Short mmCIF file of C-alpha atoms and ligand atoms in Angstrom, two decimals:
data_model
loop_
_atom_site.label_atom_id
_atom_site.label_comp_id
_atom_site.label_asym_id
_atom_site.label_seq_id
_atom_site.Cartn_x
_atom_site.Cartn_y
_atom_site.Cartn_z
CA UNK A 19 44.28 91.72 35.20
CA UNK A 20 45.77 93.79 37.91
CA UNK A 21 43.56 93.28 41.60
CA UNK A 22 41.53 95.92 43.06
CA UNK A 23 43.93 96.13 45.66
CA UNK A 24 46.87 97.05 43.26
CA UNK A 25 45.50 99.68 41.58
CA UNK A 26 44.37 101.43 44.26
CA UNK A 27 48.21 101.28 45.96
CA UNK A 28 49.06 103.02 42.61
CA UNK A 29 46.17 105.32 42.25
CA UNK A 30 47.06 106.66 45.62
CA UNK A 31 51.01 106.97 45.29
CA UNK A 32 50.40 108.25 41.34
CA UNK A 33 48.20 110.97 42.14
CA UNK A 34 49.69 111.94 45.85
CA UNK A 35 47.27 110.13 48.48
CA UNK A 36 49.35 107.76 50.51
CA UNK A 37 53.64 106.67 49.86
CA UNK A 38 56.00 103.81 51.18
CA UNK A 39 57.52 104.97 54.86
CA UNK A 40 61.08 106.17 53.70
CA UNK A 41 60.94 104.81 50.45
CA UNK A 42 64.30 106.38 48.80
CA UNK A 43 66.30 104.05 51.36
CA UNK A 44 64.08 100.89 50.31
CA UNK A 45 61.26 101.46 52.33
CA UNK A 46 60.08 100.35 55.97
CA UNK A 47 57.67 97.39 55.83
CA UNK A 48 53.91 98.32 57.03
CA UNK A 49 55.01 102.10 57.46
CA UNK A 50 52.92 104.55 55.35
CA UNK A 51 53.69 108.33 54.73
CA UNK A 52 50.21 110.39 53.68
CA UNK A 53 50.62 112.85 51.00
CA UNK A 54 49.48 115.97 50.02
CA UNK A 55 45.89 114.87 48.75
CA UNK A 56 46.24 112.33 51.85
CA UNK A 57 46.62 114.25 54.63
CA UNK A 58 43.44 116.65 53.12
CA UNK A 59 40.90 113.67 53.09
CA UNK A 60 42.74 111.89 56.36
CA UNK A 61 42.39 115.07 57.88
CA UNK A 62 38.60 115.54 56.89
CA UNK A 63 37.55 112.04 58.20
CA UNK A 64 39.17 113.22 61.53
CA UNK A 65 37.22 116.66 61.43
CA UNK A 66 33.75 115.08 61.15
CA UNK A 67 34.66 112.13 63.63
CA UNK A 68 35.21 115.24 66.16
CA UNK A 69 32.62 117.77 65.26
CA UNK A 70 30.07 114.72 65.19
CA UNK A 71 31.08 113.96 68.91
CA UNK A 72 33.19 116.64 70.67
CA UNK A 73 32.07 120.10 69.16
CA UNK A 74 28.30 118.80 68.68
CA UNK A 75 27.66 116.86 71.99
CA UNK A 76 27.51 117.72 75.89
CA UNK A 77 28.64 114.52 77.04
CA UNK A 78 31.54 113.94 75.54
CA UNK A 79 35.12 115.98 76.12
CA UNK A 80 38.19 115.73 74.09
CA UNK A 81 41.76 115.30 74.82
CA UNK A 82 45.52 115.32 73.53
CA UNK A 83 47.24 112.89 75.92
CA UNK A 84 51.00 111.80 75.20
CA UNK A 85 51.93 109.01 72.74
CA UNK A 86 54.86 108.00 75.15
CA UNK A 87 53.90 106.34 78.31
CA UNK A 88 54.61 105.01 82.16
CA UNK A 89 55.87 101.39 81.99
CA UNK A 90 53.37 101.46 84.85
CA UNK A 91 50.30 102.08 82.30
CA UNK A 92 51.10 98.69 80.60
CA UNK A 93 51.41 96.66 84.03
CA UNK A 94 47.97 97.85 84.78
CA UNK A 95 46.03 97.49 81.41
CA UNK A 96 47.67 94.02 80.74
CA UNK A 97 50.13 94.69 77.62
CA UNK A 98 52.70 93.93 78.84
CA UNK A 99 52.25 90.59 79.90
CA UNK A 100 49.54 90.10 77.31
CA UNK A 101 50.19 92.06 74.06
CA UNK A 102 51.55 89.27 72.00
CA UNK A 103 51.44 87.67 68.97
CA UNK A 104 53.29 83.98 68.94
CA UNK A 105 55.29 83.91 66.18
CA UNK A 106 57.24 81.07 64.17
CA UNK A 107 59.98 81.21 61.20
CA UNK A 108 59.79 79.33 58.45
CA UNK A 109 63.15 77.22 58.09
CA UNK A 110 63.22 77.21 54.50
CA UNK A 111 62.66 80.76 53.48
CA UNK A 112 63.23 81.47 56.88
CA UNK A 113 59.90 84.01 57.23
CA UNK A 114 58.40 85.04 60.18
CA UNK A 115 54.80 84.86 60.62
CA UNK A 116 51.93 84.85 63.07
CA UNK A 117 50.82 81.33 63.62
CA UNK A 118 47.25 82.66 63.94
CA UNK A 119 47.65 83.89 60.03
CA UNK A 120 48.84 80.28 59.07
CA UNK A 121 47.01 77.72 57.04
CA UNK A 122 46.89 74.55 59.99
CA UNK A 123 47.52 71.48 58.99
CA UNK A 124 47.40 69.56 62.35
CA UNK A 125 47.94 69.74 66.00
CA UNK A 126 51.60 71.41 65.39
CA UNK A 127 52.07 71.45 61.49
CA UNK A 128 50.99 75.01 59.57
CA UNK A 129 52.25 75.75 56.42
CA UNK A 130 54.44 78.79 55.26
CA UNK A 131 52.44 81.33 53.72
CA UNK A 132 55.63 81.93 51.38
CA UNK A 133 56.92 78.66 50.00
CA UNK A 134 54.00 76.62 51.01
CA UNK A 135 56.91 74.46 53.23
CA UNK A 136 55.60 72.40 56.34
CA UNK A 137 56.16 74.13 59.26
CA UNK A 138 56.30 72.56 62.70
CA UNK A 139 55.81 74.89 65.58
CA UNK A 140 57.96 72.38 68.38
CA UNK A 141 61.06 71.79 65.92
CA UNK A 142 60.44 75.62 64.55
CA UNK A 143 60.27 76.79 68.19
CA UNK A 144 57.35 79.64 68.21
CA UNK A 145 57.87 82.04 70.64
CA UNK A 146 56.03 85.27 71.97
CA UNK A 147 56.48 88.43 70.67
CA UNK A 148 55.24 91.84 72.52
CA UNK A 149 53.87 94.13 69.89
CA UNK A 150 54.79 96.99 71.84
CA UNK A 151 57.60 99.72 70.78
CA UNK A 152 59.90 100.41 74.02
CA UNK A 153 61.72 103.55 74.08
CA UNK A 154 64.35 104.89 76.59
CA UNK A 155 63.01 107.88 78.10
CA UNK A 156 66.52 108.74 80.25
CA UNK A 157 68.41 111.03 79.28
CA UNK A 158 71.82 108.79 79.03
CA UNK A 159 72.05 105.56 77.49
CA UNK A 160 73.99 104.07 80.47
CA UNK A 161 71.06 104.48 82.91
CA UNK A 162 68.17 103.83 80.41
CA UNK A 163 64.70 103.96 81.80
CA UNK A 164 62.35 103.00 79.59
CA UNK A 165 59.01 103.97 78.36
CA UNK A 166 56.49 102.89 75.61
CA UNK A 167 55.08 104.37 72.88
CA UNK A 168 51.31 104.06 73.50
CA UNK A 169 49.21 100.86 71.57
CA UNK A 170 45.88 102.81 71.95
CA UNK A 171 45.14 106.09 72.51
CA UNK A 172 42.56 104.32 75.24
CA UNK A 173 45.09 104.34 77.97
CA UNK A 174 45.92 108.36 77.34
CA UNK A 175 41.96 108.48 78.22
CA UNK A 176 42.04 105.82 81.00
CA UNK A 177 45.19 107.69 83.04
CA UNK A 178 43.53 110.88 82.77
CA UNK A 179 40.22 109.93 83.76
CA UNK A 180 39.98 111.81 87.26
CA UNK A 181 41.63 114.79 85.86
CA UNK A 182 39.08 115.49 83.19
CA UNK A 183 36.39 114.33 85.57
CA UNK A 184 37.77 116.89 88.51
CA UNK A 185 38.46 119.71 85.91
CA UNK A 186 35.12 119.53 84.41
CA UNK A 187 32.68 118.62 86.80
CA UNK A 188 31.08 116.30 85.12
CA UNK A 189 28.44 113.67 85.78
CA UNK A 190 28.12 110.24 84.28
CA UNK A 191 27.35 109.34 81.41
CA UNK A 192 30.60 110.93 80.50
CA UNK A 193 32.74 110.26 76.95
CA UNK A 194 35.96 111.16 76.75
CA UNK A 195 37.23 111.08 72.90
CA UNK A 196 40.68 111.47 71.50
CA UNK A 197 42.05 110.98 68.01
CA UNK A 198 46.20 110.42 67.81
CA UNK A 199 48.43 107.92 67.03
CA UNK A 200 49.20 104.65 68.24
CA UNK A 201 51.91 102.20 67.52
CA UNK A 202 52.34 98.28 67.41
CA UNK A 203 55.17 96.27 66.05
CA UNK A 204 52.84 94.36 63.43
CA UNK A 205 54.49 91.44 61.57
CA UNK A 206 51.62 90.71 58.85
CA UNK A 207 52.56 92.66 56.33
CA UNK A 208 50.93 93.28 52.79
CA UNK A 209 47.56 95.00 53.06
CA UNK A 210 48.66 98.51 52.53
CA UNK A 211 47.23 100.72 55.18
CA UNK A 212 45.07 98.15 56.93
CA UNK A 213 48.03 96.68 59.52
CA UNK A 214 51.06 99.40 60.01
CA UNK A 215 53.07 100.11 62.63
CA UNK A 216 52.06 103.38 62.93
CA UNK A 217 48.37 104.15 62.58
CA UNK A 218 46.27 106.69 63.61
CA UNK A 219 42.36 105.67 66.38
CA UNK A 220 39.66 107.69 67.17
CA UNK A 221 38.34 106.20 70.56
CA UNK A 222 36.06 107.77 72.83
CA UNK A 223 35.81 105.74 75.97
CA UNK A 224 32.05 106.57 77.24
CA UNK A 225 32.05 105.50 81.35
CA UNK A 226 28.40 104.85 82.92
CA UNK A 227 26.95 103.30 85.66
CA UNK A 228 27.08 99.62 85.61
CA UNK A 229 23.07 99.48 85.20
CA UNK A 230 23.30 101.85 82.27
CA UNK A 231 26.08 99.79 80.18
CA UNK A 232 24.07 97.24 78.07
CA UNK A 233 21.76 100.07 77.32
CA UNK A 234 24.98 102.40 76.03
CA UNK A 235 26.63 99.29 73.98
CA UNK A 236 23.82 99.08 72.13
CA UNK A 237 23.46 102.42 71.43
CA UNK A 238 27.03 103.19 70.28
CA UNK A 239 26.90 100.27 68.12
CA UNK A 240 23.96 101.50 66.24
CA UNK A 241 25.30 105.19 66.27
CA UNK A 242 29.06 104.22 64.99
CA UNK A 243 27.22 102.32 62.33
CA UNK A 244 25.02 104.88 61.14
CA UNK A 245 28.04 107.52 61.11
CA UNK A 246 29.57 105.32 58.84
CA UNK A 247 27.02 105.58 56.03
CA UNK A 248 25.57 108.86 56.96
CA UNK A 249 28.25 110.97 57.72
CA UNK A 250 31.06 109.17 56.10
CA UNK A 251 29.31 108.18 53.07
CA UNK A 252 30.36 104.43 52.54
CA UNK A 253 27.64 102.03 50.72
CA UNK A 254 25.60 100.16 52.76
CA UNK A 255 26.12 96.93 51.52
CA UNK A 256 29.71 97.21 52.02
CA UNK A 257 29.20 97.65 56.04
CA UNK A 258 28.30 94.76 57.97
CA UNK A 259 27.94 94.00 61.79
CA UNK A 260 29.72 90.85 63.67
CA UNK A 261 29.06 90.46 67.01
CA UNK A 262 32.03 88.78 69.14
CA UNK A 263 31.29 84.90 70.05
CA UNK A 264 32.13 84.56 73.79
CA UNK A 265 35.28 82.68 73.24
CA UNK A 266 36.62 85.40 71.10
CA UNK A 267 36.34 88.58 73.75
CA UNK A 268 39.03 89.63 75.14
CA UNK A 269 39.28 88.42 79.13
CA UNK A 270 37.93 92.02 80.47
CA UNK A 271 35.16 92.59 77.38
CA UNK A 272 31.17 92.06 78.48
CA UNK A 273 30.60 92.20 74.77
CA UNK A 274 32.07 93.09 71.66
CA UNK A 275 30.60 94.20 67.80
CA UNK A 276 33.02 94.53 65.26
CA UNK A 277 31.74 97.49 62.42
CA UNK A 278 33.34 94.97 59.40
CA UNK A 279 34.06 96.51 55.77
CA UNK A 280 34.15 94.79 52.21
CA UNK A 281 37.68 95.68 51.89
CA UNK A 282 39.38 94.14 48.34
CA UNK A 283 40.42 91.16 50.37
CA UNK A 284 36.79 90.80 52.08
CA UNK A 285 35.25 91.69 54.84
CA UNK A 286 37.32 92.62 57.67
CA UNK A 287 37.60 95.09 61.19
CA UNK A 288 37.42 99.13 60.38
CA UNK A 289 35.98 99.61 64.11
CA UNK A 290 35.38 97.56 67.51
CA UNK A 291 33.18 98.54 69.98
CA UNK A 292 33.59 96.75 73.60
CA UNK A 293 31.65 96.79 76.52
CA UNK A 294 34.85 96.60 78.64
CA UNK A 295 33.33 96.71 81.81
CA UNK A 296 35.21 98.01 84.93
CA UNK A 297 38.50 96.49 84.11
CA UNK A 298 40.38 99.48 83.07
CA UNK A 299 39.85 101.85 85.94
CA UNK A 300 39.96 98.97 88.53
CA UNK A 301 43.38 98.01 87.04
CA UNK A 302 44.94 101.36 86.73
CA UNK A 303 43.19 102.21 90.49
CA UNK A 304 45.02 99.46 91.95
CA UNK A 305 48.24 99.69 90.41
CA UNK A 306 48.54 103.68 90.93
CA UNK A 307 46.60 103.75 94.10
CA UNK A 308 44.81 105.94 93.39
CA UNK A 309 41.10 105.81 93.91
CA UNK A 310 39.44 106.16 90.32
CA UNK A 311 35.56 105.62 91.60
CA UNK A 312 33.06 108.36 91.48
CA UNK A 313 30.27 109.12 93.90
CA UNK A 314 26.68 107.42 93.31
CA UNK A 315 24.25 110.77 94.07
CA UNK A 316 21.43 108.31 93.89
CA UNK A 317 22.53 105.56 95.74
CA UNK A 318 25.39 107.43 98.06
CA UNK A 319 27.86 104.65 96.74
CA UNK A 320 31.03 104.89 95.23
CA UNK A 321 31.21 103.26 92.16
CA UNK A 322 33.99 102.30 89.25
CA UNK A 323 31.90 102.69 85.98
CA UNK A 324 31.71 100.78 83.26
CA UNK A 325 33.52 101.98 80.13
CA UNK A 326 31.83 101.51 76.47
CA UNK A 327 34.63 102.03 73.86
CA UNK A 328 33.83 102.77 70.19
CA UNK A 329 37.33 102.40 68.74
CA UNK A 330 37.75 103.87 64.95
CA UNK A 331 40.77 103.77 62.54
CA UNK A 332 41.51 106.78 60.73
CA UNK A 333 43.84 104.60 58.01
CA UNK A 334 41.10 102.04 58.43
CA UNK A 335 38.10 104.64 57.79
CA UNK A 336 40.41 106.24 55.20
CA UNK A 337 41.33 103.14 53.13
CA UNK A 338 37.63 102.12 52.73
CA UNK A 339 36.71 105.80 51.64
CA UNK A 340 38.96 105.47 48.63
CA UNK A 341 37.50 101.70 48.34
CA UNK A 342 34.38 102.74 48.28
CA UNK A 343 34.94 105.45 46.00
CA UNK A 344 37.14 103.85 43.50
CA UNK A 345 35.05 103.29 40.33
CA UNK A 346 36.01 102.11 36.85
CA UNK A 347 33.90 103.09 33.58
CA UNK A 348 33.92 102.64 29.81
CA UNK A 349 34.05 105.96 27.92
CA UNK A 350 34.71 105.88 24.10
CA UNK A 351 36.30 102.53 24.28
CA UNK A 352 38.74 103.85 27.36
CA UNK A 353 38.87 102.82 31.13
CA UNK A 354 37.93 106.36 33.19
CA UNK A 355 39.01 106.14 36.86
CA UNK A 356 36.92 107.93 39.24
CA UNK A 357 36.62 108.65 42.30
CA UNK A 358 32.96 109.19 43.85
CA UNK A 359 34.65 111.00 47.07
CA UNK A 360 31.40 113.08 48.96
CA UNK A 361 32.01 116.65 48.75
CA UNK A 362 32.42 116.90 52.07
CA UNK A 363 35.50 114.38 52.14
CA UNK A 364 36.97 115.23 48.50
CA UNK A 365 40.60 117.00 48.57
CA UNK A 366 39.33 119.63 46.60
CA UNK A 367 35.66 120.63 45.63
CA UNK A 368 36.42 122.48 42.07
CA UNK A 369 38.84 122.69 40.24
CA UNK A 370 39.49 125.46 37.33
CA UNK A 371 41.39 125.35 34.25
CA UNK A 372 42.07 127.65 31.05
CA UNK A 373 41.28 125.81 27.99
CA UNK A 374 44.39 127.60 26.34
CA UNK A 375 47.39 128.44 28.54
CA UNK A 376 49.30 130.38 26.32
CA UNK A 377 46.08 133.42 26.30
CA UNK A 378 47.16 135.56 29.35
CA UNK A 379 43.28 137.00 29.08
CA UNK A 380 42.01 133.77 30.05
CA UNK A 381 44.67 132.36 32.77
CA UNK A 382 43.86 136.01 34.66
CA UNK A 383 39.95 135.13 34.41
CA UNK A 384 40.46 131.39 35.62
CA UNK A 385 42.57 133.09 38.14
CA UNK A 386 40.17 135.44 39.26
CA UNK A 387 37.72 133.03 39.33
CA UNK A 388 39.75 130.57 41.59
CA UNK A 389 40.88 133.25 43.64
CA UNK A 390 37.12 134.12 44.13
CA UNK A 391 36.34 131.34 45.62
CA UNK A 392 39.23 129.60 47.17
CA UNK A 393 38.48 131.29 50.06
CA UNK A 394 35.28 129.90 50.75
CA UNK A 395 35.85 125.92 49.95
CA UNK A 396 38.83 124.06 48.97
CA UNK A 397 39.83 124.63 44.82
CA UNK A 398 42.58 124.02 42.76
CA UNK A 399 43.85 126.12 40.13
CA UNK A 400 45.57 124.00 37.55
CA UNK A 401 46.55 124.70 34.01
CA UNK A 402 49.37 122.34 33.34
CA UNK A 403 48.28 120.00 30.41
CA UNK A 404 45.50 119.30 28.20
CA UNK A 405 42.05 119.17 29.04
CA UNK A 406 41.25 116.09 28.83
CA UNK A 407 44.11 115.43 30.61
CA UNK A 408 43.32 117.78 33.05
CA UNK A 409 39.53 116.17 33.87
CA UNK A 410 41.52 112.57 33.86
CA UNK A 411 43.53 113.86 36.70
CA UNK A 412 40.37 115.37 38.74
CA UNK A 413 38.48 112.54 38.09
CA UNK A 414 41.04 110.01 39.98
CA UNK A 415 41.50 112.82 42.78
CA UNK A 416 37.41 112.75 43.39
CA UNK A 417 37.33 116.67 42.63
CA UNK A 418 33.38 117.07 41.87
CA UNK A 419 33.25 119.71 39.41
CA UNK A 420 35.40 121.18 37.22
CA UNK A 421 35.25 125.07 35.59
CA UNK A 422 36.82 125.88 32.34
CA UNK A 423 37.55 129.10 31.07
CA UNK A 424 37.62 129.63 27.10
CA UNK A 425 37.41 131.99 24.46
CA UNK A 426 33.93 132.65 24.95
CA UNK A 427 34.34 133.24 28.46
CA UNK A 428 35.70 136.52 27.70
CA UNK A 429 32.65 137.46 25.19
CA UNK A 430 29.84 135.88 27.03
CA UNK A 431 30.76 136.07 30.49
CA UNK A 432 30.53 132.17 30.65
CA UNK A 433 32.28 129.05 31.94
CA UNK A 434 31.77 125.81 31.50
CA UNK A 435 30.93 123.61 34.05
CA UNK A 436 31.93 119.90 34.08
CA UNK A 437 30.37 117.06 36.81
CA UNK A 438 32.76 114.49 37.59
CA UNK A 439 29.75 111.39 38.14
CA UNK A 440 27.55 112.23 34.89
CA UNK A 441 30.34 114.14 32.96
CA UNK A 442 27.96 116.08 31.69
CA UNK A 443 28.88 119.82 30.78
CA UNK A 444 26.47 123.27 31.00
CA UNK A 445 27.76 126.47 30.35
CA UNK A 446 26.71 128.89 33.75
CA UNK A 447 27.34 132.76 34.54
CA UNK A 448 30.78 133.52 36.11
CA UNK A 449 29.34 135.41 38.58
CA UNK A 450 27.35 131.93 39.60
CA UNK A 451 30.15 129.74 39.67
CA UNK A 452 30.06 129.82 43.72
CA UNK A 453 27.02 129.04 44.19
CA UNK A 454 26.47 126.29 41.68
CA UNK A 455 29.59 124.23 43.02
CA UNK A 456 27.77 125.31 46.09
CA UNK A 457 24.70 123.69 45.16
CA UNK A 458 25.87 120.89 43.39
CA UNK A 459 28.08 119.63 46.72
CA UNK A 460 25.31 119.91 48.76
CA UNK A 461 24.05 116.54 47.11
N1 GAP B 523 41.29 100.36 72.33
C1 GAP B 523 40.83 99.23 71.62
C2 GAP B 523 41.63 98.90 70.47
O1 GAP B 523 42.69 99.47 70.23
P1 GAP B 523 41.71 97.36 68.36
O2 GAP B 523 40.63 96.50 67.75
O3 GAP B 523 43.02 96.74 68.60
O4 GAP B 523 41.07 97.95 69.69
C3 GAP B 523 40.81 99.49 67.17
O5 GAP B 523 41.90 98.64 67.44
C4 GAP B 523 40.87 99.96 65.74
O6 GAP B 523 42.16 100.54 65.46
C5 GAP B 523 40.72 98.83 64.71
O7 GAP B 523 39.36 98.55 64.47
C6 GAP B 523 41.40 99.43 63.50
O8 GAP B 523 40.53 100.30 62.81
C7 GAP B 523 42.51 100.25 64.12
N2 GAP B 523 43.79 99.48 64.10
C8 GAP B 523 44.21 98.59 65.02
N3 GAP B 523 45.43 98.10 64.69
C9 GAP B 523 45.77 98.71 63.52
C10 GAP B 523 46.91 98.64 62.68
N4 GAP B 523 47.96 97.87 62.98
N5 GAP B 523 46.94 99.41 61.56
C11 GAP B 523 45.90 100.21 61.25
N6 GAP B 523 44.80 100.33 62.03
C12 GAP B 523 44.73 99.59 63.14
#
């Protein structure tokens, strides 16, 4: 029997969710291209991440900052001496892998992940390996000077800090939130869109006082937890907390919770959030010289806050969605695939058919009726099989309800009405079709 993990990958490329990174020339491992129905729901996950805390909150401003960045940036924040994975081939199948990922055997013996061969890291020589993507920035390739493409949007946020804080005259607390992508040279490969090269954060990095930043870290853990289930829509039994054991935080973290999701391979990271203390803005202060403190009204000090960082994936938050989602039931003796998609996150929220194409009198009513309301939430006209055929397809693309237009339409002035969870099927006014989808995806 095929994994859970499988048929998602092929739910998602069938129906037009997520493809292979330039898959006519063979593909690019752990590069993922987001298709039509992908970049809708991506792009929904995005919209409520930043109406929930940009559009919706005082305290938190939003920015765009470049993907490509000062050598400089990485000197200060520590990736480039300490963005590395140590990595070892294999020297029979001659795969390279992370010796973190490896099976250990003893003090220098792991075994290959591939052929199950011994491998020794001393004979085998491991070696470090920055995960960052350089890129010459000159404008000749005699004289290259060379920047990189950014890891984490956090350092966009970090660089900028005084200009957002000088152009809006803010006080602390202050967030500062940007969604964009970020790029690491990840050699696990294999999980689809949970490790690619190219992946898309949300992070808002939220600076307060140093007295205020236990009470913060606590509160953005509970709050990026809630969003998940409330606004998002993921089960909660699939969403668990796991806070960071000392020995695990990264040198500048105070503290660190992990938001962890039952993927198909188990539990693993969709979101961190670090109490990171002052290390960022000390570091880039000292390197830049530049003096990134603010003034202490209260206590007429200057002060470098502390920085609490709630750091999303979009692929992540988007990978679970379909997880979530992704249901399989027995009708009449045949596997349906569904998707359970919220309204709110579902490519499209109806989608209307003519039972008969070849009857121009009801293709121009299913077009009027789409045409009606396409304007006011997302639909889909379709009329390009079957109908059963036709419900199949909305089913595994999480569209909630579907309208079909038949003979009786024409007579009776009614469609029929089709609910993707219960399947069940009501007959309601044409001139209520709006408001019943209306209705029925406020649920
Ligand atoms: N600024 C902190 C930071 O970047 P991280 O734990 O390395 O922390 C934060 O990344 C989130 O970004 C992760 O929880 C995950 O959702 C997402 N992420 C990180 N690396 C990723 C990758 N290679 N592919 C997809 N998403 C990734």
């Amino acid at each position: 029997m095929e994994d859970k993990l499988t048929k998602i990958v092929s739910l998602c490329k069938r129906r037009g969710f997520v493809f292979g990174g330039s898959e006519i020339y063979g593909g690019l491992s752990s590069v993922w291209d987001y298709g039509p129905l992908g970049a809708k729901l991506k792009k929904r996950i995005k919209d409520i991440w930043w109406s929930t805390y940009v559009e919706k909150r005082e305290d938190i401003l939003g920015l765009d900052s470049s993907i490509i960045m000062h050598e400089d940036v990485f000197k200060a924040s520590g990736h480039l001496e300490g963005f590395t994975d140590s990595l070892v081939d294999c020297p029979k199948c001659k795969k390279r892998f992370r010796i973190d990922k490896l099976e250990k055997k003893s003090d220098n013996l792991y075994i290959c992940a591939e052929c199950k061969t011994d491998i020794d890291t001393q004979k085998s020589k491991a070696r470090k390996f920055n995960l960052m993507l350089k890129t010459n920035v000159s404008a000749t390739e005699d004289d290259p000077y060379y920047g990189y493409l950014r890891p984490e949007t956090a350092q966009g946020i970090f660089v900028n800090f005084l200009n957002v804080l000088n152009s809006s005259h803010k006080k602390l607390p202050l967030g500062i939130a940007q969604i964009g992508k970020a790029f690491r040279n990840e050699v696990t490969t294999g999980s689809f869109i949970f490790r690619m090269k190219e992946f898309e954060q949300m992070e808002i990095e939220y600076f307060v006082k140093p007295a205020e930043a236990d009470k913060a870290y606590q509160y953005w853990v509970k709050e990026r937890h809630d969003f998940y289930i409330s606004k998002i829509g993921l089960k909660n039994e699939n969403i668990r907390l796991r806070e960071h054991a000392k020995d695990e935080l990264a040198h500048y973290a105070k503290a660190c919770t992990d938001i962890e999701y039952n993927f198909p391979f188990g539990f693993s990271e969709l979101e961190g959030i670090a109490n990171r203390g002052n290390f960022d803005l000390t570091e880039h202060g000292r390197v830049s010289k530049k003096d990134l403190s603010f003034f202490d009204e209260q206590t007429k000090e200057k002060v470098v806050p502390y920085v609490i960082e709630p750091s999303a994936g979009v692929d992540r938050t988007f990978f679970a969605v379909i997880c979530d989602a992704y249901q399989e039931e027995e009708v009449n003796g045949k596997t349906r695939v569904v998707l359970k998609l919220s309204s709110a996150l579902a490519p499209y929220q109806a989608a209307i058919f003519p039972l008969l194409k070849n009857r121009p009198e009801l293709v121009s009513l299913a077009k009027k009726i789409f045409y009606d309301i396409k304007d006011e939430l997302p639909a889909l006209y379709d009329d390009t099989g079957a109908i059963g055929k036709l419900y199949r397809r909305q089913d595994e693309i999480g569209t909630p309800v579907c309208i079909t237009v038949d003979v009786e339409s024409l007579s009776d002035k009614k469609v029929t009405v089709r609910d993707r969870d219960t399947m069940k099927q009501e007959r309601i006014g044409v001139d209520n079709v709006l408001n019943f989808i209306k209705e029925r995806n406020k649920k």
